[in-house]
Coordinates of C-alpha atoms and ligand atoms in Angstrom, one line a residue:
M21 CA 207.3 44.7 -16.3
L22 CA 204.4 44.5 -18.7
K23 CA 202.6 41.2 -19.5
P24 CA 202.7 40.6 -23.2
Q25 CA 199.3 41.2 -24.9
S26 CA 197.8 41.3 -28.4
T27 CA 196.7 44.8 -29.4
A28 CA 196.4 46.7 -32.6
T29 CA 200.2 47.1 -32.6
R30 CA 201.4 44.0 -30.9
E31 CA 201.0 40.2 -31.7
L32 CA 201.3 37.3 -29.4
V33 CA 202.1 33.6 -30.0
N34 CA 201.8 31.1 -27.1
L35 CA 204.5 28.5 -27.1
D36 CA 202.9 26.1 -24.7
G37 CA 202.6 22.4 -25.6
L38 CA 204.9 19.5 -26.0
W39 CA 208.6 20.3 -26.0
N40 CA 211.6 18.1 -26.3
F41 CA 213.4 17.6 -22.9
A42 CA 216.6 16.2 -21.5
V43 CA 218.3 16.1 -18.1
D44 CA 221.8 17.4 -18.2
S45 CA 224.3 14.7 -17.5
G46 CA 227.3 16.8 -17.9
D47 CA 228.6 14.9 -20.8
V48 CA 227.5 16.9 -23.7
E49 CA 229.0 20.4 -24.2
E50 CA 227.0 23.3 -25.6
R51 CA 223.8 21.3 -25.7
W52 CA 221.8 24.1 -27.2
K53 CA 223.8 24.0 -30.4
A54 CA 222.2 20.9 -31.7
P55 CA 218.8 19.1 -31.4
L56 CA 218.6 17.3 -28.2
A57 CA 219.7 13.6 -28.6
N58 CA 217.0 11.1 -27.8
P59 CA 214.8 13.6 -26.1
L60 CA 211.8 12.9 -23.9
E61 CA 208.7 14.8 -24.6
I62 CA 207.5 17.2 -21.9
A63 CA 204.4 19.3 -21.3
V64 CA 204.9 23.1 -20.9
P65 CA 203.7 24.5 -18.6
A66 CA 204.3 21.9 -15.9
S67 CA 206.9 21.1 -13.3
Y68 CA 208.9 18.3 -14.7
N69 CA 209.3 16.2 -11.5
D70 CA 206.1 14.2 -11.4
L71 CA 205.7 13.7 -15.2
F72 CA 208.2 10.8 -15.6
T73 CA 208.6 7.4 -13.9
D74 CA 212.4 7.8 -13.5
S75 CA 213.4 8.9 -10.0
A76 CA 216.7 10.2 -11.4
I77 CA 214.7 13.0 -13.2
R78 CA 212.5 13.6 -10.1
D79 CA 215.5 13.9 -7.9
H80 CA 217.9 15.5 -10.4
V81 CA 219.8 18.5 -9.0
G82 CA 221.2 20.8 -11.7
W83 CA 220.2 21.7 -15.2
V84 CA 217.6 20.3 -17.5
W85 CA 217.0 21.2 -21.2
Y86 CA 213.8 22.2 -23.0
Q87 CA 213.8 22.6 -26.8
R88 CA 211.4 23.2 -29.7
T89 CA 211.3 24.9 -33.0
V90 CA 209.3 28.1 -33.4
R91 CA 208.1 29.8 -36.6
V92 CA 208.1 33.6 -36.5
P93 CA 204.7 34.8 -38.2
R94 CA 205.5 36.0 -41.6
G95 CA 203.8 39.3 -41.0
W96 CA 206.3 40.3 -38.3
A97 CA 209.0 41.8 -40.6
G98 CA 210.0 45.2 -39.3
E99 CA 208.7 44.6 -35.8
R100 CA 210.8 43.8 -32.7
V101 CA 210.5 40.2 -31.7
F102 CA 210.7 38.9 -28.0
V103 CA 210.8 35.6 -26.3
R104 CA 209.2 35.8 -22.8
V105 CA 209.4 33.2 -20.1
D106 CA 206.8 33.6 -17.4
A107 CA 208.9 31.6 -15.0
A108 CA 211.9 29.2 -15.1
T109 CA 212.3 27.7 -11.6
H110 CA 214.8 28.6 -10.3
E111 CA 217.2 29.8 -13.0
G112 CA 216.8 30.0 -16.7
K113 CA 219.0 30.5 -19.8
V114 CA 217.4 31.1 -23.2
F115 CA 219.2 30.3 -26.5
V116 CA 217.9 31.2 -29.9
N117 CA 219.8 28.9 -32.2
D118 CA 223.4 29.2 -31.2
T119 CA 223.1 32.3 -29.1
L120 CA 222.4 32.9 -25.5
V121 CA 219.8 35.7 -25.3
A122 CA 218.7 35.8 -21.7
E123 CA 219.8 34.6 -18.2
H124 CA 217.6 34.9 -15.1
V125 CA 217.8 33.8 -11.6
G126 CA 214.6 33.7 -9.5
G127 CA 212.1 31.0 -10.1
Y128 CA 208.7 32.8 -10.0
T129 CA 209.1 36.0 -11.9
P130 CA 209.2 36.6 -15.7
F131 CA 212.0 37.6 -18.0
E132 CA 212.4 38.2 -21.7
A133 CA 214.9 38.7 -24.5
D134 CA 214.7 40.8 -27.7
V135 CA 215.6 38.4 -30.4
T136 CA 214.8 40.5 -33.4
D137 CA 218.4 40.4 -34.8
L138 CA 218.5 36.6 -34.6
V139 CA 215.3 35.6 -36.2
E140 CA 213.4 36.3 -39.5
A141 CA 209.8 36.7 -40.2
G142 CA 208.3 33.6 -41.7
A143 CA 211.3 31.4 -40.8
E144 CA 211.9 28.8 -38.1
F145 CA 214.4 28.9 -35.2
W146 CA 215.5 26.6 -32.4
L147 CA 214.4 27.7 -29.0
T148 CA 216.3 26.1 -26.2
I149 CA 215.7 26.8 -22.5
A150 CA 218.0 25.5 -19.8
V151 CA 216.5 25.4 -16.4
N152 CA 218.4 24.9 -13.1
N153 CA 216.7 23.9 -9.8
E154 CA 219.6 24.5 -7.4
L155 CA 219.1 26.4 -4.1
T156 CA 222.0 27.7 -2.3
N157 CA 222.6 30.1 0.7
T158 CA 222.6 33.0 -1.8
T159 CA 219.3 32.1 -3.8
I160 CA 215.8 33.0 -2.8
P161 CA 214.5 30.7 -1.5
P162 CA 217.7 29.4 0.0
G163 CA 218.9 25.8 0.3
T164 CA 222.0 23.7 0.5
I165 CA 223.4 21.0 -1.8
T166 CA 225.0 18.1 -0.2
V167 CA 226.8 15.1 -1.6
T168 CA 225.9 11.5 -0.4
E169 CA 228.6 9.1 0.5
D170 CA 228.0 7.3 -2.8
G171 CA 228.4 10.7 -4.8
R172 CA 224.9 11.8 -5.4
R173 CA 224.0 15.4 -5.2
Q174 CA 221.1 16.2 -3.0
Q175 CA 219.1 19.4 -2.6
K176 CA 218.1 20.4 1.0
Y177 CA 216.0 23.3 1.8
M178 CA 214.3 24.8 4.8
H179 CA 210.7 25.0 3.4
D180 CA 208.0 22.5 3.6
F181 CA 206.6 22.4 0.0
Y182 CA 208.3 20.2 -2.6
N183 CA 211.0 21.9 -4.7
Y184 CA 209.2 21.6 -8.0
A185 CA 211.2 22.9 -11.0
G186 CA 211.0 23.5 -14.7
L187 CA 208.8 25.6 -16.9
A188 CA 205.7 25.8 -14.8
R189 CA 204.2 28.8 -16.6
S190 CA 203.7 29.9 -20.2
V191 CA 206.4 30.8 -22.8
W192 CA 205.5 33.4 -25.4
L193 CA 206.8 34.8 -28.7
Y194 CA 205.6 38.3 -29.2
S195 CA 206.0 41.3 -31.5
A196 CA 206.0 45.0 -30.5
P197 CA 207.1 48.1 -32.4
A198 CA 210.5 49.6 -31.8
V199 CA 209.0 52.7 -30.2
R200 CA 206.6 51.4 -27.6
V201 CA 205.3 51.5 -24.1
D202 CA 207.9 49.8 -21.9
D203 CA 206.4 50.2 -18.5
I204 CA 203.4 51.7 -16.8
T205 CA 202.9 52.5 -13.1
V206 CA 199.5 53.4 -11.8
T207 CA 198.5 54.7 -8.4
T208 CA 194.9 55.5 -7.4
D209 CA 193.2 57.7 -4.9
V210 CA 189.6 58.8 -4.2
D211 CA 188.3 62.4 -3.6
G212 CA 184.6 62.2 -2.7
E213 CA 182.8 60.7 -5.7
T214 CA 185.9 61.2 -8.0
G215 CA 188.6 58.7 -8.7
I216 CA 192.1 60.0 -9.2
V217 CA 194.5 57.9 -11.4
G218 CA 198.1 58.8 -11.3
Y219 CA 200.2 57.3 -14.1
E220 CA 203.7 57.1 -15.2
I221 CA 204.6 55.7 -18.6
V222 CA 208.1 54.7 -19.7
T223 CA 208.6 54.5 -23.5
T224 CA 211.6 53.0 -25.3
D225 CA 211.9 56.2 -27.3
G226 CA 214.9 57.8 -25.6
S227 CA 214.7 61.0 -27.6
A228 CA 211.1 61.5 -26.2
A229 CA 210.1 62.7 -29.7
A230 CA 207.0 60.4 -29.5
E231 CA 203.9 61.5 -27.7
V232 CA 202.0 59.6 -25.1
R233 CA 198.2 59.6 -24.9
V234 CA 196.3 58.0 -22.1
R235 CA 192.6 57.2 -22.2
I236 CA 190.5 55.5 -19.5
L237 CA 187.5 53.4 -20.6
D238 CA 184.9 52.1 -18.2
A239 CA 183.7 48.5 -18.2
A240 CA 181.2 49.3 -21.0
G241 CA 184.1 50.7 -23.1
T242 CA 183.0 54.3 -22.8
Q243 CA 185.8 56.8 -22.5
V244 CA 185.7 58.6 -19.2
A245 CA 188.9 60.4 -19.0
E246 CA 191.9 61.3 -21.2
A247 CA 195.3 63.0 -20.9
S248 CA 198.5 63.4 -22.7
G249 CA 202.1 63.2 -21.5
A250 CA 204.2 60.4 -20.0
S251 CA 203.1 61.2 -16.5
G252 CA 200.3 62.9 -14.7
S253 CA 197.0 62.2 -13.2
V254 CA 193.4 62.0 -14.4
R255 CA 190.1 62.3 -12.7
I256 CA 187.2 59.9 -13.1
D257 CA 183.8 61.5 -12.1
D258 CA 181.3 59.3 -10.3
V259 CA 183.9 56.6 -10.1
T260 CA 183.0 53.0 -9.5
L261 CA 185.5 51.7 -7.0
W262 CA 187.3 48.4 -7.0
Q263 CA 186.0 46.7 -3.9
P264 CA 186.6 43.3 -2.2
G265 CA 183.8 41.1 -3.5
A266 CA 182.7 43.7 -6.0
A267 CA 185.5 44.3 -8.5
Y268 CA 185.2 47.0 -11.1
L269 CA 187.9 47.4 -13.6
Y270 CA 188.6 50.3 -16.0
D271 CA 191.0 50.0 -18.9
L272 CA 193.9 52.4 -19.1
V273 CA 194.7 52.6 -22.8
V274 CA 198.2 53.9 -23.4
E275 CA 199.1 55.0 -26.9
V276 CA 202.4 56.1 -28.2
L277 CA 202.1 58.5 -31.2
S278 CA 204.7 59.5 -33.7
D279 CA 203.8 62.4 -36.1
G280 CA 200.2 62.1 -35.0
T281 CA 199.9 58.3 -35.7
V282 CA 199.5 55.6 -33.2
V283 CA 202.5 53.5 -33.3
D284 CA 201.9 51.5 -30.2
S285 CA 199.0 50.8 -27.8
Y286 CA 198.8 48.9 -24.6
S287 CA 195.7 48.4 -22.5
L288 CA 196.0 47.9 -18.8
P289 CA 193.1 46.8 -16.5
I290 CA 193.1 49.0 -13.5
G291 CA 191.0 49.3 -10.4
V292 CA 190.5 52.5 -8.4
R293 CA 190.8 51.9 -4.6
T294 CA 192.8 53.0 -1.6
V295 CA 194.6 51.0 1.1
E296 CA 195.6 52.2 4.4
V297 CA 196.6 51.0 7.8
R298 CA 195.3 53.2 10.6
G299 CA 195.7 52.3 14.2
A300 CA 194.8 48.6 14.5
E301 CA 192.6 48.8 11.3
F302 CA 193.2 47.8 7.7
L303 CA 191.1 50.1 5.5
I304 CA 190.2 49.4 1.9
N305 CA 188.5 52.5 0.5
G306 CA 188.3 53.8 4.0
I307 CA 186.3 50.8 5.2
P308 CA 187.7 48.4 7.8
F309 CA 188.5 45.1 6.0
Y310 CA 188.6 41.7 7.7
F311 CA 190.6 39.1 5.8
T312 CA 189.1 35.6 5.4
G313 CA 190.7 32.9 3.4
F314 CA 193.8 30.9 3.0
G315 CA 197.5 30.6 2.5
K316 CA 197.6 28.7 -0.8
H317 CA 200.1 26.9 -2.9
E318 CA 200.5 26.5 -6.6
D319 CA 200.2 22.7 -6.4
S320 CA 198.3 20.0 -8.1
P321 CA 198.8 16.3 -8.9
V322 CA 201.0 15.4 -12.0
R323 CA 201.5 19.2 -12.9
G324 CA 203.3 20.1 -9.6
K325 CA 203.4 23.9 -9.8
G326 CA 202.3 24.0 -13.4
H327 CA 199.8 26.7 -14.0
D328 CA 196.4 25.3 -15.0
N329 CA 193.4 27.4 -15.9
A330 CA 191.0 24.7 -14.8
Y331 CA 192.5 24.6 -11.3
L332 CA 192.5 28.4 -11.4
V333 CA 188.7 28.6 -12.1
H334 CA 187.9 25.8 -9.7
D335 CA 190.0 27.2 -6.8
F336 CA 188.4 30.6 -7.0
Q337 CA 184.9 28.9 -7.2
L338 CA 185.7 27.0 -4.0
M339 CA 187.0 30.2 -2.3
D340 CA 183.8 31.9 -3.2
W341 CA 181.7 29.0 -2.1
I342 CA 183.4 29.0 1.3
G343 CA 183.2 32.7 1.9
A344 CA 186.9 33.4 1.4
N345 CA 187.6 37.1 0.5
S346 CA 191.4 36.8 0.3
F347 CA 194.6 34.6 0.1
R348 CA 198.3 35.0 0.5
T349 CA 200.6 33.9 -2.3
S350 CA 202.4 31.7 0.1
H351 CA 205.4 31.3 -0.5
Y352 CA 206.3 32.8 -3.8
P353 CA 204.8 35.1 -6.6
Y354 CA 201.9 33.2 -8.4
A355 CA 201.3 33.1 -12.1
E356 CA 200.1 36.4 -13.5
E357 CA 197.0 34.8 -14.7
V358 CA 196.1 34.2 -11.0
M359 CA 196.6 37.9 -10.1
E360 CA 194.5 39.0 -13.0
F361 CA 191.7 36.7 -12.0
A362 CA 191.8 38.1 -8.4
D363 CA 191.6 41.6 -9.9
R364 CA 188.5 40.6 -12.0
H365 CA 186.8 38.7 -9.1
G366 CA 187.4 41.1 -6.2
I367 CA 189.6 38.8 -4.2
V368 CA 192.2 40.5 -1.9
V369 CA 195.7 39.3 -2.2
I370 CA 198.7 39.5 0.2
D371 CA 201.6 39.1 -2.4
E372 CA 204.6 37.3 -1.1
T373 CA 208.2 37.0 -2.4
A374 CA 209.9 33.6 -2.5
A375 CA 211.9 34.3 0.7
V376 CA 210.8 31.3 2.6
G377 CA 213.1 29.4 4.8
L378 CA 215.5 32.1 5.9
N379 CA 215.6 30.1 9.2
L380 CA 218.3 27.7 10.4
A381 CA 217.0 27.8 14.0
M382 CA 214.1 25.5 13.1
G383 CA 216.1 22.9 11.2
G384 CA 218.6 22.8 14.0
G385 CA 216.0 22.7 16.7
I386 CA 213.2 20.4 15.6
F387 CA 214.9 18.1 13.1
G388 CA 218.1 17.6 15.2
G389 CA 220.5 19.1 12.6
I390 CA 223.5 21.1 13.5
K391 CA 222.5 24.4 14.9
Q392 CA 223.8 27.2 12.8
A393 CA 223.3 31.0 12.9
T394 CA 220.8 32.0 10.3
F395 CA 222.4 35.5 9.6
S396 CA 226.2 35.0 9.2
P397 CA 228.8 35.2 6.4
E398 CA 228.5 31.5 5.8
T399 CA 224.8 31.3 5.9
M400 CA 222.3 34.1 5.0
N401 CA 224.7 36.9 4.1
D402 CA 225.0 40.1 2.1
Q403 CA 224.6 38.1 -1.2
T404 CA 221.5 36.5 0.1
R405 CA 220.1 39.9 1.0
D406 CA 221.0 41.2 -2.6
S407 CA 219.1 38.2 -4.1
H408 CA 216.3 39.0 -1.7
A409 CA 216.3 42.7 -2.8
Q410 CA 216.2 41.6 -6.3
A411 CA 213.2 39.3 -5.6
I412 CA 211.4 42.2 -4.1
R413 CA 212.2 44.4 -7.1
E414 CA 210.9 41.9 -9.5
L415 CA 207.7 41.2 -7.5
I416 CA 206.8 44.8 -7.3
A417 CA 207.8 45.5 -11.0
R418 CA 205.5 42.7 -12.0
D419 CA 202.5 43.2 -9.7
K420 CA 202.4 46.9 -8.7
N421 CA 199.3 47.6 -10.9
H422 CA 197.1 44.9 -9.5
P423 CA 194.2 46.4 -7.5
S424 CA 193.8 43.0 -5.8
V425 CA 197.2 43.3 -4.2
V426 CA 196.8 45.2 -0.9
M427 CA 200.0 44.4 0.9
W428 CA 203.6 43.1 0.2
S429 CA 204.9 40.2 2.3
I430 CA 208.6 40.3 2.0
A431 CA 209.4 36.9 3.7
N432 CA 207.8 33.9 5.3
E433 CA 208.9 32.8 8.8
P434 CA 212.5 34.1 8.8
S435 CA 214.4 33.7 12.0
S436 CA 213.3 37.1 13.2
G437 CA 214.4 36.6 16.8
E438 CA 218.1 35.8 16.0
P439 CA 220.9 38.3 16.0
G440 CA 221.5 39.9 12.6
A441 CA 217.7 39.8 11.7
R442 CA 217.3 43.5 12.1
E443 CA 220.4 44.3 10.1
Y444 CA 219.3 41.9 7.4
F445 CA 215.6 43.3 7.1
E446 CA 215.8 46.9 7.8
P447 CA 217.2 47.8 4.3
L448 CA 214.7 45.5 2.6
V449 CA 211.8 47.1 4.3
Q450 CA 213.1 50.5 3.2
L451 CA 213.6 49.3 -0.4
T452 CA 210.0 47.9 -0.5
R453 CA 208.6 51.3 0.7
E454 CA 210.7 53.2 -1.8
L455 CA 209.6 51.0 -4.7
D456 CA 205.9 51.3 -3.6
P457 CA 205.0 54.0 -1.1
T458 CA 201.3 53.1 -1.6
R459 CA 200.9 49.6 0.0
P460 CA 201.5 48.5 3.5
V461 CA 204.4 46.0 4.0
T462 CA 204.5 42.9 6.3
F463 CA 206.5 39.8 6.8
V464 CA 205.1 36.5 8.2
N465 CA 206.3 35.7 11.7
V466 CA 207.2 32.3 12.9
M467 CA 206.0 30.7 16.1
F468 CA 209.4 30.6 17.7
A469 CA 209.8 34.4 17.5
N470 CA 207.0 35.7 19.7
H471 CA 206.4 39.3 20.7
E472 CA 209.1 39.0 23.3
Q473 CA 211.8 37.4 21.1
D474 CA 211.1 39.0 17.6
L475 CA 213.5 41.8 16.6
I476 CA 211.9 43.2 13.5
A477 CA 208.1 43.5 13.8
D478 CA 208.1 47.2 14.6
L479 CA 209.5 47.8 11.0
F480 CA 206.3 46.6 9.4
D481 CA 202.7 47.8 9.2
V482 CA 200.7 44.7 10.0
M483 CA 201.6 41.7 12.3
C484 CA 201.1 38.6 10.3
L485 CA 201.4 35.5 12.5
N486 CA 201.6 31.8 11.8
R487 CA 200.6 29.9 14.9
Y488 CA 200.0 26.2 15.5
Y489 CA 198.8 26.1 19.1
G490 CA 196.9 22.7 19.3
W491 CA 199.1 21.3 16.5
Y492 CA 202.9 21.7 16.9
A493 CA 202.4 23.0 20.5
D494 CA 199.8 21.6 22.9
T495 CA 199.1 18.9 20.4
G496 CA 195.8 17.3 21.0
D497 CA 195.1 19.7 24.0
L498 CA 192.8 22.4 22.7
Q499 CA 192.1 23.7 26.2
S500 CA 195.8 24.6 26.9
A501 CA 196.2 25.7 23.3
E502 CA 193.4 28.3 23.7
I503 CA 195.0 29.7 26.9
H504 CA 198.4 30.0 25.2
L505 CA 197.1 31.4 22.0
E506 CA 195.2 34.0 23.6
A507 CA 198.1 35.0 25.9
E508 CA 200.4 35.4 23.0
L509 CA 198.0 37.4 20.9
R510 CA 197.3 39.8 23.8
G511 CA 201.0 40.2 24.1
W512 CA 201.4 41.3 20.4
E513 CA 198.3 43.6 20.7
E514 CA 199.6 45.3 23.8
K515 CA 203.2 45.7 22.5
Y516 CA 202.5 47.0 19.1
G517 CA 198.9 48.1 18.8
K518 CA 199.0 47.3 15.1
P519 CA 196.6 45.1 13.2
I520 CA 197.1 41.3 13.5
I521 CA 196.3 38.7 10.9
M522 CA 196.7 35.0 11.5
T523 CA 198.2 34.1 8.2
E524 CA 198.6 30.4 9.1
Y525 CA 196.8 28.1 11.5
G526 CA 195.9 24.6 10.7
A527 CA 196.0 20.9 11.5
D528 CA 197.0 18.0 9.4
T529 CA 193.8 15.9 8.6
M530 CA 193.3 12.6 7.0
P531 CA 190.0 12.6 5.2
G532 CA 187.8 9.8 6.4
L533 CA 189.5 9.6 9.8
H534 CA 186.9 10.2 12.6
S535 CA 186.8 10.2 16.4
I536 CA 184.5 11.4 19.2
F537 CA 187.6 12.6 21.0
D538 CA 190.1 15.4 20.4
T539 CA 192.3 13.2 18.2
P540 CA 194.8 14.9 16.0
W541 CA 194.5 13.9 12.3
T542 CA 190.7 13.3 12.4
E543 CA 188.3 15.5 10.6
E544 CA 186.6 16.4 13.9
Y545 CA 189.9 17.6 15.2
Q546 CA 190.6 20.0 12.4
S547 CA 187.1 21.5 12.9
A548 CA 187.5 21.8 16.7
Y549 CA 191.0 23.2 16.2
L550 CA 189.6 25.9 13.9
D551 CA 186.7 26.7 16.2
M552 CA 189.2 27.1 19.1
N553 CA 191.2 29.6 17.1
H554 CA 188.1 31.5 16.0
R555 CA 186.9 31.9 19.6
V556 CA 190.3 33.5 20.4
F557 CA 190.4 35.7 17.3
D558 CA 186.9 37.0 18.1
R559 CA 188.1 38.2 21.5
I560 CA 191.1 40.2 20.2
D561 CA 190.2 43.8 19.1
A562 CA 193.3 44.2 16.9
F563 CA 192.4 41.1 15.0
I564 CA 191.8 41.9 11.3
G565 CA 192.0 38.5 9.5
E566 CA 192.3 34.8 9.4
Q567 CA 193.8 32.7 6.6
V568 CA 193.8 29.0 7.3
W569 CA 196.8 26.9 6.4
N570 CA 196.2 25.6 3.8
F571 CA 193.6 25.8 1.0
A572 CA 194.4 22.3 -0.2
D573 CA 196.7 19.5 0.7
F574 CA 200.0 19.9 -1.1
Q575 CA 203.3 18.0 -1.9
T576 CA 206.2 18.3 0.4
S577 CA 209.9 17.4 0.3
N578 CA 210.9 13.8 0.9
G579 CA 211.3 12.9 4.5
V580 CA 209.7 11.0 7.4
F581 CA 207.6 13.9 8.7
R582 CA 204.8 13.8 6.2
V583 CA 202.6 11.1 4.7
D584 CA 202.3 11.9 1.0
G585 CA 202.6 15.6 1.6
N586 CA 201.1 18.2 3.9
K587 CA 197.5 17.3 4.9
K588 CA 196.5 20.7 6.5
G589 CA 194.3 21.4 3.5
V590 CA 190.7 22.3 4.0
F591 CA 190.3 20.6 0.7
T592 CA 192.2 17.6 -0.4
R593 CA 194.8 17.8 -3.1
D594 CA 192.1 17.0 -5.7
R595 CA 189.9 19.7 -4.1
R596 CA 187.3 17.7 -2.2
P597 CA 186.1 19.3 1.0
K598 CA 187.1 17.9 4.4
A599 CA 184.4 18.4 7.1
A600 CA 186.2 21.6 8.2
A601 CA 185.3 23.2 4.9
H602 CA 181.6 23.3 5.8
K603 CA 182.5 24.8 9.3
L604 CA 184.5 27.5 7.7
R605 CA 181.8 28.2 5.1
A606 CA 179.2 28.6 8.0
R607 CA 181.5 31.0 9.7
W608 CA 182.7 33.1 6.8
T609 CA 179.4 33.5 5.0
N610 CA 177.9 34.9 8.2
L611 CA 180.7 36.8 9.6
E612 CA 179.9 40.3 10.7
K613 CA 183.1 42.2 11.2
Ligands
LIG206 C1 204.8 26.8 8.5 C2 205.2 27.3 7.1 C3 204.4 26.4 6.1 C4 204.3 24.9 6.5 C5 203.5 24.9 7.7 C6 203.3 23.5 8.2 O1 205.1 28.5 6.8 O2 205.1 26.5 4.8 O3 203.7 24.1 5.4 O4 204.2 25.6 8.7 O5 204.1 23.0 8.9 O6 205.9 26.8 9.3 O7 202.2 22.9 7.9

């Protein structure tokens, strides 16, 4: 799915700003048909939860309403007009005046509607977006809604981060010609000094009367290749590769011509690079790559998951400062601006779906809840898997052309040692490979499904493990933790012989708390914990990467287990370094792998 852009044939209006807002109380029917009564004002983009002082809004389970007027630019007569929502978490309905124009389930991927027939160039219309935050056993991520004794609906979920909701990314109005580029898929390869760019263009012109022309421009804007036809491949002599830490982007300019005139043009930044898993190595452009960096979150004070370009720039600056060359989009697809930034700055991304919390074993075990089978007709079932398949389709459709994305992660910490896991995952792995045969596929394995218990790891290319020896196990005893961690990693290495990445390891740390002993929560303990992990990683040959949990402290669901959120950040929630940040910087800026 193409991100809207302004080109010679397309125009773009950003609809961010202050909108009217109301929580659905169930007492007004067809709310979109009139201006919201007594609305609040709300910022878009932002999660709505932390903006207001009313806990009834923060804890609301169900629909909320966003509304504003939009004027269609007067020059758009004769063009197709679209409303595009970058994300509505977790379900969205879009209304133009009285008409429902789009519905979408899945909180972290975009959707759009062609509203041409309902609007007029130069005139205003009412745009209403209803957003629902409910998670059930058939949504991705899953959750359950319970009703308290006094009748309040409560949302429960099996993931750690707070269930922020609303319009956390931009909303757009854009114009495009009727005959236009609808989709582009690019794959790249390298032959000596020559780059090979394979492309497939889908146009809206069913009759295929229009011609397609493709040109590649280098970073200076000089044309280096051209071709015609909706699919094919072109060669770039003396290619400059996209490399980790040394990004280089070409522009793939796609033009649709009708009777020799350009009727649409779209320009896609592309990077030429290869990715391959060979033995226990992860090769980017044929060179073994060692991942350093973090599992991140889209999370900041007040905005919740609201995309913010200031945090975007600052977070990447901090990653650069600390020597991180990569991150995982734990635990959902991030804003497209983040992916484009990674492309431009040579940061490597493991791109994850929102399939987090497919795990009822953990809830039953640790938190004392009722033990339920994760995979069963009443819990994660065929419908859950259908939603999961859709989440994979939409992630790949959106992110397939980003050179920074080197691997798909289709789930975080599912209950992969439970009966039914293999039946659930096998078709999803197959689907991912069909949709994108060029990138390795992984899932992120939970501590309770080690190499002896896990039932699905062999389906994947890279073993991504989350391990908390010294935190959730062997708490405060780093000597035992070191022995147990090494024993397990050797077990994985011997059993599968595939590359291993530690995608999560971390210790909650209260900034300012100190001790001369191995005392959990102190800044010294976080550093000692990381050192212990690193000693072990450096002893394992199949080890190809380390991503600390987490880049920054982040907000979690209500409950007694966290004090104001998860404190495993190497940076605080407002991005100040804890002592461990300096430790990591010393390691990662000197790492020879
Ligand atoms: C892992 C999860 C992650 C949590 C982390 C933790 O993947 O989302 O935040 O543990 O407990 O299980 O800190």
